[in-house]
Structure formats: structure tokens, C-alpha cells
Coordinates of C-alpha atoms and ligand atoms in Angstrom, one line a residue:
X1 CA 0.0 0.0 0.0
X2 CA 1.7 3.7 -1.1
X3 CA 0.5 5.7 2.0
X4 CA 0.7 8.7 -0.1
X5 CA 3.1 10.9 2.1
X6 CA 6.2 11.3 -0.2
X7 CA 7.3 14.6 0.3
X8 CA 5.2 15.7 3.0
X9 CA 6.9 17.3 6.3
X10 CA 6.5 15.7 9.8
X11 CA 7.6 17.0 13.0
X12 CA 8.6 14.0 15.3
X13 CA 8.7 15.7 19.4
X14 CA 11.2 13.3 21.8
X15 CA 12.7 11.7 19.3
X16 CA 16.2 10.8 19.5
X17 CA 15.1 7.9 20.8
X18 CA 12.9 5.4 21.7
X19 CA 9.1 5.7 20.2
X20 CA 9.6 8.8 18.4
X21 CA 12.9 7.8 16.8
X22 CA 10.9 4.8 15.4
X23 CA 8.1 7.0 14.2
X24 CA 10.4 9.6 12.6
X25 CA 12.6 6.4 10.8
X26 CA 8.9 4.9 9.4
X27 CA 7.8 8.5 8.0
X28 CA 11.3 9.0 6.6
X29 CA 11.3 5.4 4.9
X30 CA 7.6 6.6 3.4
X31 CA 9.9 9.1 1.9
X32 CA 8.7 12.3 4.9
X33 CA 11.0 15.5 5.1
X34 CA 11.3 15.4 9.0
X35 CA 11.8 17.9 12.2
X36 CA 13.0 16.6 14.9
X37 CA 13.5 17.5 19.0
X38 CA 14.5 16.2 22.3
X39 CA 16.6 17.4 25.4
X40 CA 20.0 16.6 24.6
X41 CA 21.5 18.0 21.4
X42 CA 24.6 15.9 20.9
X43 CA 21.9 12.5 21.0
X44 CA 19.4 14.5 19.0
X45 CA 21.8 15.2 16.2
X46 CA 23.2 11.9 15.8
X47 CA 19.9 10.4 15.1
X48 CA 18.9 12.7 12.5
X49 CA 22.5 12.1 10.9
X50 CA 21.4 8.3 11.0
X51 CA 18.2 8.8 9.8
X52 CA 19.4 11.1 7.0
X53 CA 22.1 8.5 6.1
X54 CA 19.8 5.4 6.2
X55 CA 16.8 6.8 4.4
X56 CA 18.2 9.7 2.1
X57 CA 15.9 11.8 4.1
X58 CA 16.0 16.0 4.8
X59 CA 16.3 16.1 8.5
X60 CA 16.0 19.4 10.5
X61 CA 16.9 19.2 14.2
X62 CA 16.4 21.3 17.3
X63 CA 17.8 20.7 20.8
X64 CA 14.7 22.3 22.8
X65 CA 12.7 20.6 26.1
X66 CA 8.9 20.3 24.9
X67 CA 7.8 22.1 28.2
X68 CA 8.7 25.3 27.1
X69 CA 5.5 26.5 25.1
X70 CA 7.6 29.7 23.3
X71 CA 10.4 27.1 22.3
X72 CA 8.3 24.7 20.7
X73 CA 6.4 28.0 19.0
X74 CA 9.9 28.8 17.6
X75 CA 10.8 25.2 16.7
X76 CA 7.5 24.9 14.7
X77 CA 8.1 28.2 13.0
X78 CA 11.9 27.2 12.1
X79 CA 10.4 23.8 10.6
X80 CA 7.9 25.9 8.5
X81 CA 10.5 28.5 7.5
X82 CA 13.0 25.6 6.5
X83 CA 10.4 23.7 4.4
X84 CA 7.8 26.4 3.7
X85 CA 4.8 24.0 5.2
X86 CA 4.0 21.3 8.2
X87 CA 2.1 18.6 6.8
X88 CA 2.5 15.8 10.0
X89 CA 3.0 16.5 13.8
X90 CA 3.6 13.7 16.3
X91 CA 4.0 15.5 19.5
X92 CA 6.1 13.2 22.1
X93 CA 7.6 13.4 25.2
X94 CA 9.3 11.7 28.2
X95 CA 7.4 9.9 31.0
X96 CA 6.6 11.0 34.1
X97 CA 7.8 9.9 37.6
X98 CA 6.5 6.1 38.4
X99 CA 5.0 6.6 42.2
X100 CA 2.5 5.5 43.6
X101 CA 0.0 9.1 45.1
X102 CA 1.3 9.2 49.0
X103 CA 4.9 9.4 47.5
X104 CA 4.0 12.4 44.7
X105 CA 4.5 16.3 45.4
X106 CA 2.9 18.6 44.2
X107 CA 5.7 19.9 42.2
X108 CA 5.5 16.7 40.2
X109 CA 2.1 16.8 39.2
X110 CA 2.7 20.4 37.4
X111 CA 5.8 19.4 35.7
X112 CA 3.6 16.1 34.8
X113 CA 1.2 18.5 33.3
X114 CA 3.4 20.0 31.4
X115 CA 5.3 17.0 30.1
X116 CA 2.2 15.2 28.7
X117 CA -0.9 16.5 28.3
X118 CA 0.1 20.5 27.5
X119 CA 3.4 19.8 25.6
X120 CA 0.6 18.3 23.0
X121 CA -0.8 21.8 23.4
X122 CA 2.2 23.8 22.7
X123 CA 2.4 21.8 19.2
X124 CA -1.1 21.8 18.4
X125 CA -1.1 25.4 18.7
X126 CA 1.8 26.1 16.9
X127 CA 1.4 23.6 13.8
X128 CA -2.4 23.6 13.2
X129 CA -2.3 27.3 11.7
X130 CA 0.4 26.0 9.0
X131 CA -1.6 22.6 8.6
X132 CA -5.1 24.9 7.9
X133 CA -3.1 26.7 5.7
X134 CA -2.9 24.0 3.1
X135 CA -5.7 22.5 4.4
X136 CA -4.3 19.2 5.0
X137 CA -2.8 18.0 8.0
X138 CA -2.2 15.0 10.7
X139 CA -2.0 15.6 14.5
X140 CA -1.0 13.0 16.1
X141 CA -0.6 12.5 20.3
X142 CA 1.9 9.4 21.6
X143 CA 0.0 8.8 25.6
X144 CA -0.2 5.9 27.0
X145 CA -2.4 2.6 27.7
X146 CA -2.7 4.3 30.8
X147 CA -5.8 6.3 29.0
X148 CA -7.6 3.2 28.8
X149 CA -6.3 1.1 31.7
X150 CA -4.7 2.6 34.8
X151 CA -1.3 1.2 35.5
X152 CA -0.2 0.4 39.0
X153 CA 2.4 3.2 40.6
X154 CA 1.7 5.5 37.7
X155 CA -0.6 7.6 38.9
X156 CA 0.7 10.8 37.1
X157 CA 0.5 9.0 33.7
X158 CA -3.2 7.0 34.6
X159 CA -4.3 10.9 35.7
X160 CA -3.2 13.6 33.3
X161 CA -2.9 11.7 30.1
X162 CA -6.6 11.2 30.1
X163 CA -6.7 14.9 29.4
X164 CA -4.8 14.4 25.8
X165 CA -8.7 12.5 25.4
X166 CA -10.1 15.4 25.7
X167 CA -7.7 17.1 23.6
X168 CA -7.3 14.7 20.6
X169 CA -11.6 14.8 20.7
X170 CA -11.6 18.3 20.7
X171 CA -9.8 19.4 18.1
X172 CA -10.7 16.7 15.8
X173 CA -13.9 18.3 15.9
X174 CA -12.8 22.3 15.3
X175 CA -10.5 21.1 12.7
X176 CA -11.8 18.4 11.2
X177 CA -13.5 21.0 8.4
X178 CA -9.9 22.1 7.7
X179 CA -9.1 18.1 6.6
X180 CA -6.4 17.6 9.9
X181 CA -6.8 14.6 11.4
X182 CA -5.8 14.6 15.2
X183 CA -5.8 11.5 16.6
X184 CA -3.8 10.0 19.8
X185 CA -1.7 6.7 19.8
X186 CA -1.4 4.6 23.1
X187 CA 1.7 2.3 23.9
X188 CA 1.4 -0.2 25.5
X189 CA 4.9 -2.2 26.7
X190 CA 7.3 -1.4 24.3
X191 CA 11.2 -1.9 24.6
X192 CA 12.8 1.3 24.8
X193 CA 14.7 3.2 27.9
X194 CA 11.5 4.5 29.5
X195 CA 10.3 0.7 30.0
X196 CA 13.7 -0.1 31.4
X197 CA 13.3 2.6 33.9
X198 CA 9.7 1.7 34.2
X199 CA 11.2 -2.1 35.4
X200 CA 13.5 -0.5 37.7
X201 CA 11.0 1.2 39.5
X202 CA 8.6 -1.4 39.7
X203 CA 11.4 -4.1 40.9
X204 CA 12.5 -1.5 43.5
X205 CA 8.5 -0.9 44.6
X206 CA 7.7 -3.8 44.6
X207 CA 10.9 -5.5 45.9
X208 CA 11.2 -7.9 42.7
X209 CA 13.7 -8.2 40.1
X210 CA 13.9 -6.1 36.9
X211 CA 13.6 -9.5 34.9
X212 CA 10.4 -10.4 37.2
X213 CA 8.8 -6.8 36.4
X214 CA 9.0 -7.2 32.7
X215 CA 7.8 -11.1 33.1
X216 CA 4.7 -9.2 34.9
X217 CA 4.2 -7.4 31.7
X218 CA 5.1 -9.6 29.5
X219 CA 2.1 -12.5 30.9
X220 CA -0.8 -9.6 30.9
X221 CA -0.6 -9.1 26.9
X222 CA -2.4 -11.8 24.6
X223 CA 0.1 -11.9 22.3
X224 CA 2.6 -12.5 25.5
X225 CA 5.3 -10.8 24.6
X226 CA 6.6 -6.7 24.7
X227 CA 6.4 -4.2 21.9
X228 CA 9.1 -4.0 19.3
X229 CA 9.6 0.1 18.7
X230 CA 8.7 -0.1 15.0
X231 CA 5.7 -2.6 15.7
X232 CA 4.7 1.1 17.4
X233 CA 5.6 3.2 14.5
X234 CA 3.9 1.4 11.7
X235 CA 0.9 2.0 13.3
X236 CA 1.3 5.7 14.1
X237 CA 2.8 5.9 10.5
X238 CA -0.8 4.9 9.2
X239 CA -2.4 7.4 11.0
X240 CA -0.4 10.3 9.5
X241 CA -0.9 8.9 5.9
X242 CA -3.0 9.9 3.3
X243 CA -4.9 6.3 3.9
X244 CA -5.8 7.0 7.0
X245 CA -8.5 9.7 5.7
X246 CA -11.6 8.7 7.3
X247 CA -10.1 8.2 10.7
X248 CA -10.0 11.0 13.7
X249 CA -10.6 12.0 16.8
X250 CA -9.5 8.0 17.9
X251 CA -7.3 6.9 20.4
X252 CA -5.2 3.7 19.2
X253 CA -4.0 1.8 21.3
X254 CA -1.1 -0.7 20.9
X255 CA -0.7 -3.0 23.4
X256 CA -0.3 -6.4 22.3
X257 CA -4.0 -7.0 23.9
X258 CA -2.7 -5.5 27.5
X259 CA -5.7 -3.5 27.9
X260 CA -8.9 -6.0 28.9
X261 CA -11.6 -3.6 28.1
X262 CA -14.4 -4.0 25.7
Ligands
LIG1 N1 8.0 2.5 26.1 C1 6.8 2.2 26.6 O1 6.6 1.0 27.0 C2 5.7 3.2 26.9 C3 4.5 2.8 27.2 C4 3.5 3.7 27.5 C5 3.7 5.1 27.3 N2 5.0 5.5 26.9 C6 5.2 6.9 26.8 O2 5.6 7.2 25.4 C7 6.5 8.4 25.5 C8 7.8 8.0 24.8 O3 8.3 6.9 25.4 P1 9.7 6.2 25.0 O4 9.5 4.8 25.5 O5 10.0 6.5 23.6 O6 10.7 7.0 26.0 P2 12.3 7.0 25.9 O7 12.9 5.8 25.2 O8 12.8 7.4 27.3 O9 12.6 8.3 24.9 C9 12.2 9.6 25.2 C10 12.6 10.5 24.2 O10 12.0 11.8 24.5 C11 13.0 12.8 24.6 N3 12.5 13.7 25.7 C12 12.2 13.3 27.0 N4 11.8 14.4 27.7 C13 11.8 15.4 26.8 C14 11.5 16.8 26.9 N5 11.0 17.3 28.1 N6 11.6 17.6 25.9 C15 12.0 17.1 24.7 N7 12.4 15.8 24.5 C16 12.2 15.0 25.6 C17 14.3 12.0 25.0 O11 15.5 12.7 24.6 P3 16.2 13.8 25.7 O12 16.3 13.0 27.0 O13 17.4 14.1 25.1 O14 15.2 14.9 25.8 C18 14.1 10.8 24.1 O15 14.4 11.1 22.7 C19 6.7 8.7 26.9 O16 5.7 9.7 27.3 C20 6.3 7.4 27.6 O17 6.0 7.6 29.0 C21 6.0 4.6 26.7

């Protein structure tokens, strides 16, 4: 299947790594101009170089943290200046601390706040305007599994990722006329650094081993095993495509059958 994105531009948030490396390597192999962003420059720039290498793609990089609104605003203006359009956003970012309440502060739940449910703002905000423009466009939100089933000791992530619901809902309504998309994708176990810290904190809560916290995991999926990155990106690569058309305002979640809902 040609997803019909050749040529378009996607910004990938938090991705030097993990998920949103994966998503920005399957829009580059679909032949996407990328943008790119995370913390830590020197890790930032050697992904794009790899990606840029690997898939012959245009990669623009920006070290910037996605918790400062007015840096993201300039990072999505640089990305539109470079290219002249934004066709594709996939706003990412880390995870939050893994406690259970009685050991959160109040500090923490801000800075979770601003980490993963109004980081999605910042880049909503900033790309939507280019994206009604042409009027074409694909937002997509990485959350969690935690927006369909809480997850023990992650009470910041069970509590305000259920706001990017809200969100994605939203603004697939107020933009839908525009033709954006905005959808939100939700991980389930998937091997990257965040699970390995996610195992080291459960071992150390729970007073098991690292192996026996990701033997947990593994057991409660049907397909009984963890998440590949790019078993993650194909699908989030689908819903920025052109073939994804008829398809907003959803939450996706991929989870190998973690998530025992109806
Ligand atoms: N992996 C899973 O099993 C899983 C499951 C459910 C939900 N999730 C969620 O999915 C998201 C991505 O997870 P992941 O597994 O890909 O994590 P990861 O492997 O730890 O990678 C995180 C990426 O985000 C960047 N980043 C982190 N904080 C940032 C910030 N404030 N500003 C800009 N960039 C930032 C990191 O680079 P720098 O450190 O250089 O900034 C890195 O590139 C997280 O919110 C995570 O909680 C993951």
C-alpha cells in the first residue's frame, strides 16, 4: 500500500530515541522531510545524521525541552520557514515519575502537566495554523495505555494523560472541516529506555527483580510478549498517511491485547 506521504513534512517531538525515533525512521522510509527534537543535542543530532544517512531523508533538528510553550512556538516556525509547510505532527515526550500518590509532590504533578498532556498543546497550537493553511494535515498524540487502563504506581501518567482525550476529541472536531486529522496513539509495553526505567522502578516498589517486572508485563498481553519500537511506528505511521482519511478524533492503542476492556 503507497500511504501517499512522499514529500510531506512531519515533525517528530522526543525523538532521539525510543518511540519517536521509530516513528520519525517509518515516516522517513515513506519518503517524509522530517523535524526533529529532544533534550540533549549531541543524542538529537546523531539520530537525524542516522536517519538522514539510512533513508536519504531531509532532517531538521532542534535541541529544545517540549515544556517550554515559546520554544516549541519557535521550533515549529523554524520547521515551517526551512520547508515552507508542516504537513505531519507527532508531539512526544518523556514519561513521568512512576509513584505511587502518597509518594508524589505537588511539584511533580505540574511538571507532569506540562510533560504530557500540555506539551501536546504547545504543538497543536503552533502547527495547526500551517496545517489549515494547506488545508491538510495530521495531528497526532503518543499517551499511553494508561488512558484506557490505569497502570499500577503511575498515577501521574493513569491521571493527566486522560486529558490528551479530551484534547485529541476536541480538536478533531474544530478542525476536522480544515481536513487535519488529530488522533492519539497509546503504547502499550514497548522496549525502549523509558520501560527499562519503568522495570527498575517497579522491581524496586515492589521488591522484585527487573527480569520479574517485565515477566509481569510480558504475561498480561495476549500476544505474550513486549512491543518492538517499530511494531509502534507502523501504526502511528498509518495514521499520519493519506490512507488514514476517514479516521479521527480516535485513540489507538497498541498493546499487544494489555488493555482488557471492551
Ligand atoms: N515505552 C513504553 O513502553 C511506553 C508505554 C506507554 C507510554 N509510553 C510513553 O511514550 C512516550 C515516549 O516513550 P519512550 O519509550 O520512547 O521513551 P524514551 O525511550 O525514554 O525516549 C524519550 C525521548 O524523548 C526525549 N525527551 C524526553 N523528555 C523530553 C522533553 N522534556 N523535551 C524534549 N524531549 C524529551 C528524549 O530525549 P532527551 O532525553 O534528550 O530529551 C528521548 O528522545 C513517553 O511519554 C512514555 O511515557 C511509553
Amino acid at each position: 500500500m503507497d500511504l501517499g506521504i512522499r514529500g510531506r513534512v512531519a515533525i517528530v517531538a522526543a525523538a532521539s530515541t525510543g518511540l519517536g525515533r521509530a516513528v520519525a525512521a517509518g515516516l522517513a522510509a515513506e519518503g517524509a522531510r522530517l523535524a526533529l527534537c529532544a533534550r540533549q543535542a549531541e543524542r538529537l543530532e546523531q539520530a537525524a545524521g542516522e536517519l538522514a544517512e539510512t533513508f536519504g531523508a531531509k532532517v531538521f533538528a532542534r535541541a529544545l525541552d517540549v515544556t517550554d510553550a515559546a520554544a516549541v512556538e519557535r521550533f515549529v516556525a523554524a520547521t515551517a520557514a526551512e520547508y515552507g509547510q508542516i504537513d505531519i505532527c507527532v508531539s512526544n515526550a518523556g514519561g513521568p515519575s512512576a509513584r505511587p500518590f502518597a509518594q508524589t509532590t505537588h511539584e511533580e504533578w505540574r511538571a507532569a502537566a506540562e510533560l504530557n498532556l500540555l506539551a501536546h498543546v504547545s504543538f497543536a497550537r503552533a502547527a495547526l495554523p500551517q496545517m489549515q493553511r494547506r488545508k491538510w494535515g495530521r495531528l497526532l498524540m503518543i499517551s499511553s495505555v494508561s488512558v484506557r487502563q490505569p497502570i499500577e504506581g503511575l498515577v501521574l501518567s493513569n491521571a493527566i494523560r486522560a486529558g490528551v482525550l479530551g484534547l485529541t476529541r476536541s480538536l478533531a472536531n474544530e478542525y476536522g472541516r480544515d481536513g487535519i486529522l488529530v488522533n492519539n496513539i497509546a503504547p502499550g509495553y514497548t522496549l525502549t529506555e523509558r520501560l527499562r526505567e519503568l522495570a527498575a522502578a517497579r522491581a524496586r516498589n515492589a521488591g522484585i527483580s527487573i527480569e520479574q517486572a517485565q515477566l509481569e508485563w510480558t504475561r498480561a498481553t495476549a500476544l505474550g510478549r513486549l512491543a518492538d519500537p517499530k511494531e509502534f511506528a507502523d501504526a502511528a505511521v498509518f495514521l499520519c498517511s493519506e490512507r488514514a482519511s476517514y479516521i479521527t478524533g480516535q485513540t489507538l492503542v497498541v498493546d499487544g491485547g494489555f488493555y482488557k476492556g471492551l
